[in-house]
Amino acid sequence: MSVWDDLQGQEPVVAQLRRAAQSPSPTHAWLITGPPGSGRSNAAKALAAALVCDRTELSERGCGQCHACHTVLAGTNADVTFVATEKITIAIADARELVTKAQDRPSSARWRVIIVGDADRMIERTTNVLLKAIEEPPPRTIWILCAPSPADVLVTIRSRCRAVALRVPPVADVAALLVRRDGVDPRQAEHAARAAQSHVGIARRLARDEGARQRRDAIVRLPLTLSDVSTAVRAAGSLVELATAEANSSNDERDAAEKSALLVSLGAPETGTLPPSMRSQVRALEDDQKRRSKRSITDTLDRALTDLLSFYRDTLLLQFAGHETAEVELVNTALRPQLLAFAAKGSAELTLRRMDAINNVRRRITTTNVAPLLAVESMAVSLL
């Protein structure tokens, strides 16, 4: 087993990164792009692991067996720094800390690697803090930036990086990964990979969480319930509630664990009132968790809208297929009879307008401060 094994369906990228890791002088800055779920972070960590691998033979770097590889993948290697944010943006203070870290010599490996997992979450002045460090890094420092597309990173940054583009992995490759890595039943893995549209992380959640499968099923069935304005408004409220429930199901357990760990590290009493100094630290953690929760809900709502979009994607394919509908490969295979009936009642032009309405609200929710419920209500009415 090597560090590249989890990059299913990305053979050209794996070959490119392998060659870089085996080079005595690899490129000093990388920009790894790809759609959500394509494995950007996994690719960045695999490259970092291969760069700091303990093996001396070039062809064996990225072995996945040595101490360095294990610690990189676990996030504990002293020479590899991974930064991602669960807030709306990466703070400028975090960027300055990265620049300082980049100046340090590697403690034991050949390279110091700095990974920015959400380079698209940096505003312009934050990105400018990194510009000089990326343009002229210390001789033993390598930067790896990750973003959905090159357009999500300032041109001054991407022009100084070597680009690596990941593709959406095939459903069969994602299913095979779930079977091999997570022990999922092959049939369930294939269904989850298809429903997740090859998003590895979401496919894993769908394969292992019955509640997540039920919430997704409710979302993709929403168009079947739309008949007038009142049902559209109710459907919008249901969609936002389902997305919020999905986000909270992921956040609540983690928030409680973080708070418990903080109290233990502070030596807090098991009962009674906390001292003022401890209360302030707990309050700071709770504020941070609230900010993280806001982004989590936004991201989950965006994913719910993507699931909703898959209903209309299937509809459009059936409408274009004409008499060859049996040959069409659907995302929502369990809904084929309902999708056939829905497609017969409308036109491809109408379906495209509905898809545009969903994409427009996705952009508004992720890039503006619009109230999600109002935006989704407006969208739902336009789907009638």
mmCIF file of C-alpha atoms in Angstrom:
data_model
loop_
_atom_site.group_PDB
_atom_site.id
_atom_site.type_symbol
_atom_site.label_atom_id
_atom_site.label_comp_id
_atom_site.label_asym_id
_atom_site.label_seq_id
_atom_site.Cartn_x
_atom_site.Cartn_y
_atom_site.Cartn_z
ATOM 1 C CA MET A 1 0.000 0.000 0.000
ATOM 2 C CA SER A 2 1.325 3.444 -0.975
ATOM 3 C CA VAL A 3 0.236 7.007 -0.241
ATOM 4 C CA TRP A 4 -1.297 7.181 -3.742
ATOM 5 C CA ASP A 5 -3.841 4.402 -3.224
ATOM 6 C CA ASP A 6 -6.719 6.674 -2.177
ATOM 7 C CA LEU A 7 -6.488 8.744 -5.373
ATOM 8 C CA GLN A 8 -8.935 6.559 -7.246
ATOM 9 C CA GLY A 9 -9.465 7.389 -10.910
ATOM 10 C CA GLN A 10 -6.627 9.955 -10.981
ATOM 11 C CA GLU A 11 -3.908 7.948 -12.725
ATOM 12 C CA PRO A 12 -2.458 10.829 -14.832
ATOM 13 C CA VAL A 13 -2.184 13.047 -11.749
ATOM 14 C CA VAL A 14 -0.611 10.269 -9.682
ATOM 15 C CA ALA A 15 2.005 9.739 -12.399
ATOM 16 C CA GLN A 16 2.770 13.480 -12.472
ATOM 17 C CA LEU A 17 3.092 13.771 -8.700
ATOM 18 C CA ARG A 18 5.187 10.600 -8.447
ATOM 19 C CA ARG A 19 7.695 12.055 -10.908
ATOM 20 C CA ALA A 20 7.856 15.275 -8.898
ATOM 21 C CA ALA A 21 8.434 13.449 -5.610
ATOM 22 C CA GLN A 22 11.225 11.424 -7.187
ATOM 23 C CA SER A 23 12.973 14.520 -8.557
ATOM 24 C CA PRO A 24 15.984 15.877 -6.650
ATOM 25 C CA SER A 25 14.632 19.408 -7.197
ATOM 26 C CA PRO A 26 10.811 19.389 -7.346
ATOM 27 C CA THR A 27 8.778 22.486 -8.193
ATOM 28 C CA HIS A 28 8.602 24.846 -5.195
ATOM 29 C CA ALA A 29 4.881 25.719 -5.511
ATOM 30 C CA TRP A 30 1.889 23.660 -6.631
ATOM 31 C CA LEU A 31 -1.776 24.465 -7.283
ATOM 32 C CA ILE A 32 -4.003 21.380 -7.110
ATOM 33 C CA THR A 33 -7.497 22.008 -8.471
ATOM 34 C CA GLY A 34 -10.538 19.843 -8.969
ATOM 35 C CA PRO A 35 -14.277 19.697 -8.254
ATOM 36 C CA PRO A 36 -15.523 18.997 -4.718
ATOM 37 C CA GLY A 37 -14.884 15.401 -3.736
ATOM 38 C CA SER A 38 -12.210 14.823 -6.368
ATOM 39 C CA GLY A 39 -9.536 14.403 -3.686
ATOM 40 C CA ARG A 40 -7.590 17.686 -3.655
ATOM 41 C CA SER A 41 -6.553 17.358 -0.015
ATOM 42 C CA ASN A 42 -5.696 13.680 -0.449
ATOM 43 C CA ALA A 43 -3.504 14.516 -3.440
ATOM 44 C CA ALA A 44 -1.745 17.293 -1.507
ATOM 45 C CA LYS A 45 -1.078 15.011 1.478
ATOM 46 C CA ALA A 46 0.101 12.196 -0.776
ATOM 47 C CA LEU A 47 2.581 14.514 -2.498
ATOM 48 C CA ALA A 48 3.769 15.845 0.872
ATOM 49 C CA ALA A 49 4.209 12.316 2.222
ATOM 50 C CA ALA A 50 6.194 11.279 -0.834
ATOM 51 C CA LEU A 51 8.408 14.359 -0.521
ATOM 52 C CA VAL A 52 9.321 13.646 3.104
ATOM 53 C CA CYS A 53 9.260 9.827 2.856
ATOM 54 C CA ASP A 54 12.037 8.068 4.766
ATOM 55 C CA ARG A 55 12.927 5.804 1.829
ATOM 56 C CA THR A 56 16.224 6.696 0.159
ATOM 57 C CA GLU A 57 15.414 5.031 -3.168
ATOM 58 C CA LEU A 58 13.705 7.584 -5.399
ATOM 59 C CA SER A 59 11.355 4.995 -6.867
ATOM 60 C CA GLU A 60 10.091 4.011 -3.392
ATOM 61 C CA ARG A 61 9.156 7.466 -2.121
ATOM 62 C CA GLY A 62 5.554 7.603 -0.996
ATOM 63 C CA CYS A 63 5.770 4.035 0.287
ATOM 64 C CA GLY A 64 2.961 4.546 2.795
ATOM 65 C CA GLN A 65 4.766 2.280 5.275
ATOM 66 C CA CYS A 66 7.479 4.412 6.877
ATOM 67 C CA HIS A 67 7.139 6.670 9.914
ATOM 68 C CA ALA A 68 7.194 9.843 7.812
ATOM 69 C CA CYS A 69 4.398 8.691 5.510
ATOM 70 C CA HIS A 70 2.242 7.591 8.445
ATOM 71 C CA THR A 71 2.671 10.875 10.321
ATOM 72 C CA VAL A 72 1.937 13.013 7.254
ATOM 73 C CA LEU A 73 -1.311 11.171 6.558
ATOM 74 C CA ALA A 74 -2.199 11.400 10.258
ATOM 75 C CA GLY A 75 -1.482 15.140 10.298
ATOM 76 C CA THR A 76 1.290 14.942 12.905
ATOM 77 C CA ASN A 77 4.481 15.287 10.870
ATOM 78 C CA ALA A 78 6.632 18.174 12.147
ATOM 79 C CA ASP A 79 7.789 19.120 8.644
ATOM 80 C CA VAL A 80 4.348 19.206 6.995
ATOM 81 C CA THR A 81 1.864 21.949 7.880
ATOM 82 C CA PHE A 82 -1.730 21.559 6.688
ATOM 83 C CA VAL A 83 -4.054 24.553 6.977
ATOM 84 C CA ALA A 84 -7.745 24.533 6.094
ATOM 85 C CA THR A 85 -10.568 26.578 7.515
ATOM 86 C CA GLU A 86 -14.061 25.745 8.643
ATOM 87 C CA LYS A 87 -14.893 29.442 8.733
ATOM 88 C CA ILE A 88 -15.877 31.658 5.831
ATOM 89 C CA THR A 89 -12.311 32.772 5.095
ATOM 90 C CA ILE A 90 -8.733 32.063 6.138
ATOM 91 C CA ALA A 91 -7.631 34.833 8.515
ATOM 92 C CA ILE A 92 -4.749 37.092 7.588
ATOM 93 C CA ALA A 93 -3.077 36.190 10.907
ATOM 94 C CA ASP A 94 -3.078 32.529 9.846
ATOM 95 C CA ALA A 95 -1.425 33.485 6.551
ATOM 96 C CA ARG A 96 1.305 35.411 8.350
ATOM 97 C CA GLU A 97 1.914 32.421 10.607
ATOM 98 C CA LEU A 98 2.371 30.242 7.514
ATOM 99 C CA VAL A 99 4.927 32.654 6.070
ATOM 100 C CA THR A 100 6.882 32.480 9.317
ATOM 101 C CA LYS A 101 6.649 28.682 9.389
ATOM 102 C CA ALA A 102 7.903 28.503 5.789
ATOM 103 C CA GLN A 103 11.185 30.123 6.824
ATOM 104 C CA ASP A 104 12.057 27.268 9.191
ATOM 105 C CA ARG A 105 14.428 24.578 8.009
ATOM 106 C CA PRO A 106 13.014 21.021 7.954
ATOM 107 C CA SER A 107 13.572 19.312 11.291
ATOM 108 C CA SER A 108 14.294 15.836 9.903
ATOM 109 C CA ALA A 109 12.994 15.502 6.328
ATOM 110 C CA ARG A 110 14.418 16.727 3.050
ATOM 111 C CA TRP A 111 11.652 19.314 2.659
ATOM 112 C CA ARG A 112 9.325 21.505 4.674
ATOM 113 C CA VAL A 113 5.881 21.355 3.058
ATOM 114 C CA ILE A 114 3.123 23.926 3.578
ATOM 115 C CA ILE A 115 -0.345 22.857 2.412
ATOM 116 C CA VAL A 116 -3.183 25.396 2.143
ATOM 117 C CA GLY A 117 -6.272 23.248 1.790
ATOM 118 C CA ASP A 118 -8.700 26.101 1.093
ATOM 119 C CA ALA A 119 -6.727 28.569 -1.012
ATOM 120 C CA ASP A 120 -10.029 29.765 -2.490
ATOM 121 C CA ARG A 121 -11.075 30.909 1.005
ATOM 122 C CA MET A 122 -8.475 33.677 1.105
ATOM 123 C CA ILE A 123 -9.449 37.254 0.349
ATOM 124 C CA GLU A 124 -7.058 39.300 -1.784
ATOM 125 C CA ARG A 125 -5.102 40.954 1.018
ATOM 126 C CA THR A 126 -4.633 37.582 2.724
ATOM 127 C CA THR A 127 -3.351 36.064 -0.499
ATOM 128 C CA ASN A 128 -0.939 38.966 -0.942
ATOM 129 C CA VAL A 129 0.665 38.056 2.394
ATOM 130 C CA LEU A 130 1.655 34.706 0.873
ATOM 131 C CA LEU A 131 2.736 36.062 -2.497
ATOM 132 C CA LYS A 132 6.357 36.890 -1.662
ATOM 133 C CA ALA A 133 6.851 33.641 0.263
ATOM 134 C CA ILE A 134 5.520 31.577 -2.652
ATOM 135 C CA GLU A 135 7.442 33.568 -5.244
ATOM 136 C CA GLU A 136 10.779 33.259 -3.433
ATOM 137 C CA PRO A 137 10.536 30.421 -0.895
ATOM 138 C CA PRO A 138 13.484 29.208 1.173
ATOM 139 C CA PRO A 139 15.447 26.491 -0.670
ATOM 140 C CA ARG A 140 13.909 23.622 1.344
ATOM 141 C CA THR A 141 10.260 24.775 1.433
ATOM 142 C CA ILE A 142 7.500 23.593 -0.911
ATOM 143 C CA TRP A 143 4.021 25.144 -1.061
ATOM 144 C CA ILE A 144 0.921 23.185 -2.087
ATOM 145 C CA LEU A 145 -2.314 25.136 -2.597
ATOM 146 C CA CYS A 146 -5.716 23.522 -3.168
ATOM 147 C CA ALA A 147 -8.768 25.141 -4.787
ATOM 148 C CA PRO A 148 -11.785 24.084 -6.867
ATOM 149 C CA SER A 149 -10.454 25.811 -9.993
ATOM 150 C CA PRO A 150 -7.536 28.058 -11.050
ATOM 151 C CA ALA A 151 -9.978 30.964 -11.308
ATOM 152 C CA ASP A 152 -10.560 30.744 -7.537
ATOM 153 C CA VAL A 153 -6.962 31.861 -6.878
ATOM 154 C CA LEU A 154 -5.465 35.243 -7.720
ATOM 155 C CA VAL A 155 -3.592 35.246 -11.013
ATOM 156 C CA THR A 156 -0.449 36.496 -9.242
ATOM 157 C CA ILE A 157 -0.457 33.296 -7.169
ATOM 158 C CA ARG A 158 -1.430 30.754 -9.811
ATOM 159 C CA SER A 159 1.141 32.117 -12.267
ATOM 160 C CA ARG A 160 3.847 31.104 -9.774
ATOM 161 C CA CYS A 161 2.527 27.583 -9.198
ATOM 162 C CA ARG A 162 2.653 24.386 -11.190
ATOM 163 C CA ALA A 163 -0.938 23.381 -11.936
ATOM 164 C CA VAL A 164 -2.377 19.922 -11.301
ATOM 165 C CA ALA A 165 -5.994 19.312 -12.349
ATOM 166 C CA LEU A 166 -7.988 16.476 -10.833
ATOM 167 C CA ARG A 167 -11.039 15.089 -12.581
ATOM 168 C CA VAL A 168 -14.288 13.735 -11.202
ATOM 169 C CA PRO A 169 -13.439 10.069 -10.536
ATOM 170 C CA PRO A 170 -15.645 7.411 -12.175
ATOM 171 C CA VAL A 171 -18.424 5.953 -10.034
ATOM 172 C CA ALA A 172 -16.834 2.493 -10.248
ATOM 173 C CA ASP A 173 -13.535 3.794 -8.854
ATOM 174 C CA VAL A 174 -15.230 5.552 -5.924
ATOM 175 C CA ALA A 175 -17.254 2.424 -5.160
ATOM 176 C CA ALA A 176 -14.098 0.296 -5.274
ATOM 177 C CA LEU A 177 -12.418 2.662 -2.798
ATOM 178 C CA LEU A 178 -15.358 2.388 -0.372
ATOM 179 C CA VAL A 179 -15.235 -1.396 -0.582
ATOM 180 C CA ARG A 180 -11.475 -1.609 -0.102
ATOM 181 C CA ARG A 181 -10.939 1.127 2.482
ATOM 182 C CA ASP A 182 -14.192 1.109 4.455
ATOM 183 C CA GLY A 183 -15.489 -2.423 4.011
ATOM 184 C CA VAL A 184 -18.759 -1.266 2.445
ATOM 185 C CA ASP A 185 -20.955 -3.814 0.689
ATOM 186 C CA PRO A 186 -20.238 -3.529 -3.085
ATOM 187 C CA ARG A 187 -23.867 -2.882 -4.031
ATOM 188 C CA GLN A 188 -24.277 -0.249 -1.333
ATOM 189 C CA ALA A 189 -20.947 1.319 -2.326
ATOM 190 C CA GLU A 190 -22.013 1.611 -5.973
ATOM 191 C CA HIS A 191 -25.347 3.164 -5.002
ATOM 192 C CA ALA A 192 -23.669 5.657 -2.634
ATOM 193 C CA ALA A 193 -20.984 6.618 -5.178
ATOM 194 C CA ARG A 194 -23.625 7.251 -7.848
ATOM 195 C CA ALA A 195 -25.875 9.257 -5.525
ATOM 196 C CA ALA A 196 -22.885 11.337 -4.371
ATOM 197 C CA GLN A 197 -21.954 11.977 -8.028
ATOM 198 C CA SER A 198 -18.457 10.614 -7.295
ATOM 199 C CA HIS A 199 -17.805 12.918 -4.303
ATOM 200 C CA VAL A 200 -15.675 10.544 -2.223
ATOM 201 C CA GLY A 201 -16.417 12.064 1.196
ATOM 202 C CA ILE A 202 -20.175 12.261 0.641
ATOM 203 C CA ALA A 203 -20.263 8.778 -0.854
ATOM 204 C CA ARG A 204 -18.619 7.452 2.305
ATOM 205 C CA ARG A 205 -21.181 9.233 4.486
ATOM 206 C CA LEU A 206 -24.110 7.963 2.407
ATOM 207 C CA ALA A 207 -22.741 4.432 2.524
ATOM 208 C CA ARG A 208 -22.398 4.428 6.313
ATOM 209 C CA ASP A 209 -25.236 6.681 7.542
ATOM 210 C CA GLU A 210 -28.865 5.662 7.047
ATOM 211 C CA GLY A 211 -30.041 9.094 8.213
ATOM 212 C CA ALA A 212 -27.956 10.810 5.530
ATOM 213 C CA ARG A 213 -29.484 8.528 2.881
ATOM 214 C CA GLN A 214 -33.004 9.326 4.062
ATOM 215 C CA ARG A 215 -32.369 13.081 4.057
ATOM 216 C CA ARG A 216 -30.947 12.950 0.536
ATOM 217 C CA ASP A 217 -33.894 10.904 -0.687
ATOM 218 C CA ALA A 218 -36.285 13.500 0.737
ATOM 219 C CA ILE A 219 -34.389 16.298 -1.032
ATOM 220 C CA VAL A 220 -34.376 14.715 -4.489
ATOM 221 C CA ARG A 221 -38.101 13.974 -4.218
ATOM 222 C CA LEU A 222 -39.010 17.615 -3.521
ATOM 223 C CA PRO A 223 -39.788 18.500 -7.175
ATOM 224 C CA LEU A 224 -42.476 15.793 -7.158
ATOM 225 C CA THR A 225 -44.322 17.693 -4.411
ATOM 226 C CA LEU A 226 -44.433 21.111 -6.121
ATOM 227 C CA SER A 227 -47.897 22.115 -7.364
ATOM 228 C CA ASP A 228 -48.470 25.735 -6.300
ATOM 229 C CA VAL A 229 -46.844 28.598 -4.409
ATOM 230 C CA SER A 230 -47.805 27.292 -0.974
ATOM 231 C CA THR A 231 -46.296 23.840 -1.622
ATOM 232 C CA ALA A 232 -43.163 25.525 -3.028
ATOM 233 C CA VAL A 233 -42.740 27.608 0.132
ATOM 234 C CA ARG A 234 -43.217 24.528 2.307
ATOM 235 C CA ALA A 235 -40.728 22.590 0.194
ATOM 236 C CA ALA A 236 -38.174 25.401 0.591
ATOM 237 C CA GLY A 237 -38.576 25.319 4.356
ATOM 238 C CA SER A 238 -38.188 21.550 4.331
ATOM 239 C CA LEU A 239 -35.034 21.786 2.191
ATOM 240 C CA VAL A 240 -33.395 24.276 4.564
ATOM 241 C CA GLU A 241 -34.423 22.170 7.576
ATOM 242 C CA LEU A 242 -32.969 19.009 6.029
ATOM 243 C CA ALA A 243 -29.689 20.767 5.233
ATOM 244 C CA THR A 244 -29.497 22.227 8.744
ATOM 245 C CA ALA A 245 -30.205 18.821 10.294
ATOM 246 C CA GLU A 246 -27.487 17.254 8.130
ATOM 247 C CA ALA A 247 -24.961 19.909 9.193
ATOM 248 C CA ASN A 248 -25.907 19.710 12.867
ATOM 249 C CA SER A 249 -25.631 15.922 12.876
ATOM 250 C CA SER A 250 -21.984 16.330 11.898
ATOM 251 C CA ASN A 251 -21.267 19.302 14.180
ATOM 252 C CA ASP A 252 -22.902 18.444 17.511
ATOM 253 C CA GLU A 253 -20.773 15.441 18.389
ATOM 254 C CA ARG A 254 -17.557 17.169 17.323
ATOM 255 C CA ASP A 255 -18.400 20.364 19.241
ATOM 256 C CA ALA A 256 -19.092 18.418 22.428
ATOM 257 C CA ALA A 257 -15.843 16.467 22.066
ATOM 258 C CA GLU A 258 -13.848 19.679 21.524
ATOM 259 C CA LYS A 259 -15.377 21.324 24.574
ATOM 260 C CA SER A 260 -14.748 18.253 26.713
ATOM 261 C CA ALA A 261 -11.124 18.076 25.557
ATOM 262 C CA LEU A 262 -10.627 21.782 26.310
ATOM 263 C CA LEU A 263 -12.028 21.425 29.823
ATOM 264 C CA VAL A 264 -9.748 18.462 30.489
ATOM 265 C CA SER A 265 -6.697 20.335 29.196
ATOM 266 C CA LEU A 266 -7.572 23.310 31.418
ATOM 267 C CA GLY A 267 -7.992 21.100 34.478
ATOM 268 C CA ALA A 268 -11.565 22.314 34.944
ATOM 269 C CA PRO A 269 -13.571 21.035 37.942
ATOM 270 C CA GLU A 270 -16.164 18.382 37.133
ATOM 271 C CA THR A 271 -18.906 20.327 38.916
ATOM 272 C CA GLY A 272 -19.508 23.915 39.942
ATOM 273 C CA THR A 273 -18.779 27.243 38.274
ATOM 274 C CA LEU A 274 -15.720 27.642 36.096
ATOM 275 C CA PRO A 275 -13.130 30.274 37.060
ATOM 276 C CA PRO A 276 -13.252 33.461 34.903
ATOM 277 C CA SER A 277 -10.065 32.592 32.988
ATOM 278 C CA MET A 278 -11.497 29.218 31.984
ATOM 279 C CA ARG A 279 -14.884 30.699 31.114
ATOM 280 C CA SER A 280 -13.270 33.090 28.646
ATOM 281 C CA GLN A 281 -11.489 30.243 26.852
ATOM 282 C CA VAL A 282 -14.644 28.137 26.717
ATOM 283 C CA ARG A 283 -16.564 31.148 25.387
ATOM 284 C CA ALA A 284 -13.915 31.713 22.702
ATOM 285 C CA LEU A 285 -14.235 28.055 21.636
ATOM 286 C CA GLU A 286 -18.029 28.304 21.493
ATOM 287 C CA ASP A 287 -17.823 31.483 19.379
ATOM 288 C CA ASP A 288 -15.443 29.727 17.016
ATOM 289 C CA GLN A 289 -17.804 26.769 16.804
ATOM 290 C CA LYS A 290 -20.713 29.067 15.940
ATOM 291 C CA ARG A 291 -18.742 30.606 13.079
ATOM 292 C CA ARG A 292 -17.804 27.147 11.887
ATOM 293 C CA SER A 293 -21.427 26.038 12.138
ATOM 294 C CA LYS A 294 -22.503 28.889 9.860
ATOM 295 C CA ARG A 295 -20.129 27.767 7.133
ATOM 296 C CA SER A 296 -21.059 24.135 7.690
ATOM 297 C CA ILE A 297 -24.753 24.899 7.186
ATOM 298 C CA THR A 298 -23.977 26.950 4.060
ATOM 299 C CA ASP A 299 -21.844 24.153 2.623
ATOM 300 C CA THR A 300 -24.448 21.512 3.466
ATOM 301 C CA LEU A 301 -27.235 23.597 1.924
ATOM 302 C CA ASP A 302 -25.127 23.972 -1.207
ATOM 303 C CA ARG A 303 -24.717 20.198 -1.285
ATOM 304 C CA ALA A 304 -28.481 19.757 -0.812
ATOM 305 C CA LEU A 305 -29.074 22.035 -3.790
ATOM 306 C CA THR A 306 -26.583 19.936 -5.771
ATOM 307 C CA ASP A 307 -28.630 16.850 -4.897
ATOM 308 C CA LEU A 308 -31.776 18.694 -5.992
ATOM 309 C CA LEU A 309 -30.002 19.657 -9.207
ATOM 310 C CA SER A 310 -29.353 15.962 -9.894
ATOM 311 C CA PHE A 311 -33.123 15.399 -10.189
ATOM 312 C CA TYR A 312 -33.329 17.943 -13.004
ATOM 313 C CA ARG A 313 -30.101 16.657 -14.542
ATOM 314 C CA ASP A 314 -31.680 13.225 -14.825
ATOM 315 C CA THR A 315 -34.873 14.789 -16.183
ATOM 316 C CA LEU A 316 -32.941 16.662 -18.866
ATOM 317 C CA LEU A 317 -31.080 13.537 -19.965
ATOM 318 C CA LEU A 318 -34.360 11.653 -20.324
ATOM 319 C CA GLN A 319 -35.886 14.507 -22.316
ATOM 320 C CA PHE A 320 -32.939 14.540 -24.718
ATOM 321 C CA ALA A 321 -32.930 10.751 -24.991
ATOM 322 C CA GLY A 322 -36.306 10.558 -26.717
ATOM 323 C CA HIS A 323 -37.157 6.885 -27.289
ATOM 324 C CA GLU A 324 -33.775 5.701 -25.943
ATOM 325 C CA THR A 325 -34.513 6.417 -22.265
ATOM 326 C CA ALA A 326 -33.640 2.859 -21.240
ATOM 327 C CA GLU A 327 -30.026 3.573 -22.192
ATOM 328 C CA VAL A 328 -29.723 6.695 -20.024
ATOM 329 C CA GLU A 329 -27.516 6.321 -16.938
ATOM 330 C CA LEU A 330 -29.197 8.205 -14.085
ATOM 331 C CA VAL A 331 -27.874 9.504 -10.786
ATOM 332 C CA ASN A 332 -31.168 8.747 -9.038
ATOM 333 C CA THR A 333 -31.766 5.260 -10.389
ATOM 334 C CA ALA A 334 -34.460 4.422 -7.811
ATOM 335 C CA LEU A 335 -36.609 7.276 -9.137
ATOM 336 C CA ARG A 336 -36.557 6.237 -12.807
ATOM 337 C CA PRO A 337 -40.371 5.769 -13.111
ATOM 338 C CA GLN A 338 -41.105 9.129 -11.456
ATOM 339 C CA LEU A 339 -38.394 10.853 -13.505
ATOM 340 C CA LEU A 340 -39.827 9.451 -16.747
ATOM 341 C CA ALA A 341 -43.278 10.780 -15.875
ATOM 342 C CA PHE A 342 -41.863 14.157 -14.797
ATOM 343 C CA ALA A 343 -39.785 14.481 -17.985
ATOM 344 C CA ALA A 344 -42.823 13.735 -20.161
ATOM 345 C CA LYS A 345 -44.763 16.634 -18.622
ATOM 346 C CA GLY A 346 -42.207 19.354 -19.467
ATOM 347 C CA SER A 347 -39.665 20.483 -22.031
ATOM 348 C CA ALA A 348 -35.870 20.533 -22.020
ATOM 349 C CA GLU A 349 -35.995 24.339 -22.158
ATOM 350 C CA LEU A 350 -38.084 24.478 -18.973
ATOM 351 C CA THR A 351 -35.745 22.023 -17.240
ATOM 352 C CA LEU A 352 -32.727 24.159 -18.158
ATOM 353 C CA ARG A 353 -34.431 27.253 -16.701
ATOM 354 C CA ARG A 354 -35.077 25.365 -13.480
ATOM 355 C CA MET A 355 -31.441 24.256 -13.323
ATOM 356 C CA ASP A 356 -30.331 27.861 -13.832
ATOM 357 C CA ALA A 357 -32.566 28.931 -10.932
ATOM 358 C CA ILE A 358 -30.911 26.372 -8.636
ATOM 359 C CA ASN A 359 -27.396 27.362 -9.698
ATOM 360 C CA ASN A 360 -28.200 31.042 -9.189
ATOM 361 C CA VAL A 361 -29.330 30.484 -5.602
ATOM 362 C CA ARG A 362 -26.232 28.345 -4.953
ATOM 363 C CA ARG A 363 -24.044 31.282 -5.976
ATOM 364 C CA ARG A 364 -26.051 33.725 -3.848
ATOM 365 C CA ILE A 365 -25.900 31.558 -0.729
ATOM 366 C CA THR A 366 -22.154 30.906 -0.948
ATOM 367 C CA THR A 367 -21.015 34.398 -2.002
ATOM 368 C CA THR A 368 -23.436 36.835 -0.330
ATOM 369 C CA ASN A 369 -25.135 37.335 3.030
ATOM 370 C CA VAL A 370 -28.602 36.547 1.700
ATOM 371 C CA ALA A 371 -30.960 34.823 4.128
ATOM 372 C CA PRO A 372 -30.897 31.171 2.996
ATOM 373 C CA LEU A 373 -34.604 30.542 3.579
ATOM 374 C CA LEU A 374 -35.705 33.576 1.537
ATOM 375 C CA ALA A 375 -33.345 32.674 -1.304
ATOM 376 C CA VAL A 376 -34.517 29.049 -1.382
ATOM 377 C CA GLU A 377 -38.190 30.092 -1.207
ATOM 378 C CA SER A 378 -37.707 32.332 -4.245
ATOM 379 C CA MET A 379 -35.981 29.485 -6.073
ATOM 380 C CA ALA A 380 -38.704 26.967 -5.179
ATOM 381 C CA VAL A 381 -41.423 29.222 -6.597
ATOM 382 C CA SER A 382 -39.454 29.551 -9.841
ATOM 383 C CA LEU A 383 -39.403 25.747 -10.139
ATOM 384 C CA LEU A 384 -43.184 25.588 -10.578
#
